[in-house]
CSV table of C-alpha atoms and ligand atoms in Angstrom, one decimal:
chain,number,residue,atom,x,y,z
A,19,MET,CA,-10.7,21.0,-42.9
A,20,ASP,CA,-13.1,19.8,-40.2
A,21,ASP,CA,-10.2,18.6,-38.2
A,22,CYS,CA,-8.5,22.0,-38.4
A,23,VAL,CA,-11.6,23.8,-37.4
A,24,GLN,CA,-12.0,21.4,-34.4
A,25,ARG,CA,-8.4,22.0,-33.3
A,26,LEU,CA,-8.7,25.7,-33.6
A,27,ARG,CA,-12.0,25.6,-31.6
A,28,GLY,CA,-10.2,23.6,-29.0
A,29,ILE,CA,-7.4,26.1,-28.7
A,30,ILE,CA,-9.8,29.0,-28.4
A,31,ASP,CA,-11.9,27.2,-25.8
A,32,ASN,CA,-8.7,26.6,-23.8
A,33,LEU,CA,-7.5,30.1,-24.0
A,34,LEU,CA,-11.0,31.4,-22.9
A,35,ASP,CA,-11.0,28.9,-20.0
A,36,VAL,CA,-7.6,29.8,-18.8
A,37,THR,CA,-8.2,33.5,-19.0
A,38,GLY,CA,-11.6,33.2,-17.2
A,39,LEU,CA,-10.0,31.0,-14.5
A,40,GLU,CA,-7.0,33.2,-13.9
A,41,THR,CA,-9.0,36.4,-13.7
A,42,GLY,CA,-11.6,34.7,-11.4
A,43,ARG,CA,-14.4,35.6,-13.8
A,44,LEU,CA,-15.3,32.1,-14.9
A,45,ARG,CA,-18.7,31.0,-13.5
A,46,PHE,CA,-19.0,27.6,-11.9
A,47,VAL,CA,-22.3,26.0,-12.0
A,48,HIS,CA,-22.6,23.4,-9.2
A,49,HIS,CA,-25.1,20.6,-9.1
A,50,ASP,CA,-25.4,17.0,-8.0
A,51,TYR,CA,-23.1,14.6,-9.9
A,52,ASP,CA,-21.4,11.3,-9.7
A,53,PHE,CA,-17.6,11.5,-10.0
A,54,GLY,CA,-17.3,7.9,-11.1
A,55,GLN,CA,-19.6,8.5,-14.0
A,56,VAL,CA,-17.8,11.7,-15.0
A,57,VAL,CA,-14.5,9.9,-15.1
A,58,ARG,CA,-15.9,6.8,-16.9
A,59,GLN,CA,-17.4,9.0,-19.6
A,60,ALA,CA,-14.1,10.8,-20.1
A,61,ILE,CA,-12.4,7.4,-20.4
A,62,GLU,CA,-14.9,6.4,-23.0
A,63,ARG,CA,-14.4,9.6,-25.0
A,64,ARG,CA,-10.7,8.9,-25.2
A,65,SER,CA,-10.5,5.2,-25.6
A,66,PRO,CA,-10.5,5.2,-29.4
A,67,MET,CA,-7.5,7.6,-29.3
A,68,ILE,CA,-5.7,5.4,-26.8
A,69,GLN,CA,-6.3,2.3,-29.0
A,70,GLU,CA,-5.2,4.1,-32.1
A,71,ARG,CA,-1.9,4.9,-30.4
A,72,GLY,CA,-1.4,1.3,-29.4
A,73,CYS,CA,-1.6,2.0,-25.7
A,74,ARG,CA,-3.7,0.3,-23.1
A,75,LEU,CA,-5.6,1.7,-20.2
A,76,VAL,CA,-6.4,0.2,-16.9
A,77,PHE,CA,-8.8,1.8,-14.5
A,78,ASP,CA,-10.3,1.4,-11.1
A,79,VAL,CA,-13.3,3.7,-11.1
A,80,PRO,CA,-16.5,3.0,-9.2
A,81,ARG,CA,-19.5,2.8,-11.5
A,82,THR,CA,-21.8,4.6,-9.0
A,83,GLY,CA,-21.9,5.8,-5.5
A,84,VAL,CA,-19.3,8.6,-5.7
A,85,ARG,CA,-21.9,11.3,-5.4
A,86,GLY,CA,-20.9,14.9,-5.0
A,87,TRP,CA,-22.0,18.5,-5.6
A,88,GLY,CA,-20.0,20.6,-8.0
A,89,ASP,CA,-19.5,21.7,-11.6
A,90,ALA,CA,-19.5,18.3,-13.4
A,91,GLU,CA,-19.0,19.8,-16.8
A,92,ARG,CA,-15.8,21.6,-15.8
A,93,LEU,CA,-14.6,18.6,-13.8
A,94,ALA,CA,-15.0,16.5,-17.0
A,95,ARG,CA,-12.8,19.0,-18.9
A,96,ALA,CA,-10.2,18.7,-16.2
A,97,VAL,CA,-10.2,14.9,-16.6
A,98,ASP,CA,-10.0,15.3,-20.4
A,99,HIS,CA,-6.9,17.5,-20.0
A,100,LEU,CA,-5.2,15.0,-17.7
A,101,LEU,CA,-6.0,12.1,-20.0
A,102,ASP,CA,-4.8,14.1,-23.1
A,103,ASN,CA,-1.5,14.7,-21.5
A,104,ALA,CA,-1.1,11.1,-20.4
A,105,ILE,CA,-1.9,9.9,-23.9
A,106,LYS,CA,0.4,12.5,-25.5
A,107,PHE,CA,3.4,11.8,-23.4
A,108,THR,CA,3.1,8.0,-23.4
A,109,PRO,CA,4.9,6.3,-26.3
A,110,ALA,CA,3.1,3.7,-28.4
A,111,GLY,CA,2.8,0.4,-26.6
A,112,GLY,CA,2.7,2.2,-23.2
A,113,ALA,CA,0.0,2.1,-20.5
A,114,LEU,CA,-2.2,4.6,-18.7
A,115,GLY,CA,-3.9,4.2,-15.4
A,116,VAL,CA,-6.9,6.0,-13.9
A,117,ARG,CA,-8.2,5.6,-10.4
A,118,VAL,CA,-11.0,7.3,-8.5
A,119,ARG,CA,-11.5,6.9,-4.7
A,120,ARG,CA,-13.1,8.7,-1.9
A,121,LEU,CA,-10.7,9.8,0.8
A,122,ALA,CA,-11.5,9.6,4.5
A,123,THR,CA,-11.2,13.4,4.5
A,124,GLY,CA,-14.4,13.7,2.4
A,125,HIS,CA,-12.6,14.4,-0.8
A,126,PHE,CA,-12.6,12.6,-4.2
A,127,GLU,CA,-9.2,11.8,-5.5
A,128,LEU,CA,-8.6,11.2,-9.2
A,129,CYS,CA,-5.2,9.7,-10.1
A,130,VAL,CA,-4.0,9.7,-13.7
A,131,VAL,CA,-0.7,7.9,-14.2
A,132,ASP,CA,1.2,6.8,-17.3
A,133,SER,CA,4.3,4.8,-18.3
A,134,GLY,CA,5.8,7.8,-20.2
A,135,PRO,CA,9.1,9.6,-19.4
A,136,GLY,CA,7.6,11.5,-16.4
A,137,VAL,CA,8.3,15.2,-15.5
A,138,PRO,CA,11.8,16.4,-14.7
A,139,ALA,CA,12.1,17.5,-11.0
A,140,ALA,CA,13.1,21.0,-12.1
A,141,ALA,CA,9.8,21.4,-14.1
A,142,LEU,CA,7.5,20.2,-11.3
A,143,GLU,CA,6.9,23.5,-9.7
A,144,GLN,CA,6.1,25.5,-12.8
A,145,LEU,CA,3.9,23.0,-14.5
A,146,PHE,CA,0.6,24.4,-13.4
A,147,GLU,CA,1.4,28.0,-14.5
A,148,PRO,CA,-0.3,29.0,-17.8
A,149,PHE,CA,1.8,28.7,-21.0
A,150,VAL,CA,4.5,26.7,-19.3
A,151,GLN,CA,5.7,23.5,-21.1
A,152,GLY,CA,8.4,21.1,-20.1
A,153,ASP,CA,9.8,21.6,-23.6
A,154,GLY,CA,8.7,25.1,-24.8
A,155,SER,CA,11.1,25.1,-27.8
A,156,PRO,CA,9.7,25.5,-31.3
A,157,THR,CA,11.2,22.1,-32.1
A,158,ARG,CA,9.5,20.2,-29.3
A,159,ALA,CA,8.1,16.8,-30.0
A,160,HIS,CA,4.6,17.4,-28.7
A,161,GLY,CA,2.0,20.0,-29.6
A,162,GLY,CA,-0.2,22.0,-27.3
A,163,THR,CA,-0.2,25.5,-25.9
A,164,GLY,CA,0.7,24.9,-22.3
A,165,VAL,CA,-2.6,25.8,-20.7
A,166,GLY,CA,-4.1,22.4,-19.9
A,167,LEU,CA,-2.7,22.0,-16.4
A,168,ALA,CA,-3.4,25.6,-15.6
A,169,ILE,CA,-7.0,24.9,-16.5
A,170,VAL,CA,-7.0,21.8,-14.3
A,171,ARG,CA,-5.6,23.7,-11.4
A,172,GLY,CA,-8.2,26.5,-11.9
A,173,ILE,CA,-11.1,24.0,-11.9
A,174,ALA,CA,-9.7,22.2,-8.8
A,175,ARG,CA,-9.4,25.5,-7.0
A,176,GLY,CA,-12.9,26.5,-8.1
A,177,HIS,CA,-14.1,23.5,-6.1
A,178,GLY,CA,-11.9,24.3,-3.1
A,179,GLY,CA,-9.5,21.5,-4.2
A,180,GLU,CA,-6.0,21.1,-5.6
A,181,VAL,CA,-4.0,19.3,-8.2
A,182,ARG,CA,-0.4,18.0,-7.8
A,183,CYS,CA,2.1,16.0,-9.7
A,184,ALA,CA,4.4,13.2,-8.6
A,185,SER,CA,7.1,12.0,-10.9
A,186,PRO,CA,8.1,9.2,-11.0
A,187,ALA,CA,4.6,8.2,-9.8
A,188,ASN,CA,5.5,4.8,-8.5
A,189,GLU,CA,1.8,4.2,-8.2
A,190,THR,CA,-0.2,1.0,-8.6
A,191,VAL,CA,-3.5,1.2,-10.4
A,192,ALA,CA,-5.5,-2.0,-11.0
A,193,GLU,CA,-2.4,-4.0,-10.0
A,194,VAL,CA,-0.2,-2.3,-12.6
A,195,LEU,CA,2.8,-0.3,-11.4
A,196,PHE,CA,3.3,3.0,-13.1
A,197,SER,CA,6.6,4.9,-13.0
A,198,GLY,CA,5.9,7.8,-15.4
A,199,ALA,CA,4.0,11.0,-14.4
A,200,GLY,CA,1.3,10.8,-11.8
A,201,PHE,CA,-1.4,13.6,-11.5
A,202,TYR,CA,-3.7,13.8,-8.5
A,203,LEU,CA,-6.8,15.9,-8.6
A,204,VAL,CA,-8.4,16.2,-5.2
A,205,VAL,CA,-11.8,18.0,-4.7
A,206,PRO,CA,-14.1,18.1,-1.7
A,207,GLU,CA,-17.2,16.0,-2.4
A,208,ARG,CA,-19.3,19.1,-1.8
A,209,ALA,CA,-17.6,22.0,-3.6
A,210,SER,CA,-16.5,24.4,-0.9
A,211,THR,CA,-16.7,27.5,-3.1
A,212,PRO,CA,-20.0,28.9,-4.1
A,213,ALA,CA,-21.3,28.6,-7.7
A,214,GLY,CA,-20.7,31.6,-9.9
A,215,SER,CA,-17.5,32.6,-8.0
B,25,ADP,N1,1.7,13.0,-18.4
B,25,ADP,C1,2.8,13.8,-18.6
B,25,ADP,N2,4.0,13.3,-18.7
B,25,ADP,C2,5.1,14.1,-18.9
B,25,ADP,N3,5.0,15.4,-18.9
B,25,ADP,C3,3.8,16.0,-18.8
B,25,ADP,C4,2.6,15.2,-18.6
B,25,ADP,N4,1.6,16.1,-18.4
B,25,ADP,C5,2.1,17.3,-18.5
B,25,ADP,N5,3.4,17.3,-18.7
B,25,ADP,C6,4.3,18.4,-18.8
B,25,ADP,O1,3.6,19.6,-18.4
B,25,ADP,C7,3.6,20.6,-19.5
B,25,ADP,C8,2.3,21.4,-19.4
B,25,ADP,O2,1.2,20.6,-19.7
B,25,ADP,P1,-0.1,21.3,-20.2
B,25,ADP,O3,-0.4,22.5,-19.3
B,25,ADP,O4,-1.2,20.3,-20.4
B,25,ADP,O5,0.3,21.9,-21.6
B,25,ADP,P2,0.6,21.2,-23.0
B,25,ADP,O6,-0.1,19.8,-23.0
B,25,ADP,O7,-0.1,22.1,-24.0
B,25,ADP,O8,2.1,21.2,-23.3
B,25,ADP,C9,3.8,19.8,-20.7
B,25,ADP,O9,4.3,20.6,-21.8
B,25,ADP,C10,4.7,18.7,-20.3
B,25,ADP,O10,6.1,19.2,-20.3
B,26,MG,MG1,-1.9,19.4,-22.2
């Protein structure tokens, strides 16, 4: 019962988020934060789930010193969505990679990669639209409502940033090569859009 209620809450929260972001009504609350900490906490939240599925996670995320100004709570949700997808689409025994770095352009880059099947080229363009799923059929293998990536994009843009997908990723994180999907969230270290917009 608890589980059902939690899941329903999750779905409602996501629908509210995507509606708010798409209509531009969602308020961002910017403050000082450390992006490395935000991402490490997200990894901690998901590590039981990753272990349960027999997957392993490697990461290259600075413990401190990635200080920015933005809406850390919403950025955390964006990280959760990317991790959830990587977990969901990676078969048991697979691997996930997470990397954070500061680019010379003054942006933070989060890279989430996996060893799953990746995203078909034809689907790449539509992926970030609300309610779009690679397999939208009622018989599809994976659950979800198709709003996760739209939320990630809305949060990225709310900071003056962007999100993109590369598949196959062919990206090395912590000396492991990943050839599934790769998602890159790039935000300016100081959010370039005002809070509350
Ligand atoms: N890591 C991934 N590997 C493969 N496909 C992915 C991955 N992440 C997202 N996708 C594709 O993008 C679609 C949209 O993702 P999302 O917006 O999070 O919705 P949902 O997770 O509810 O399906 C997914 O249905 C899937 O087809
Ligand atoms: Mg999702």
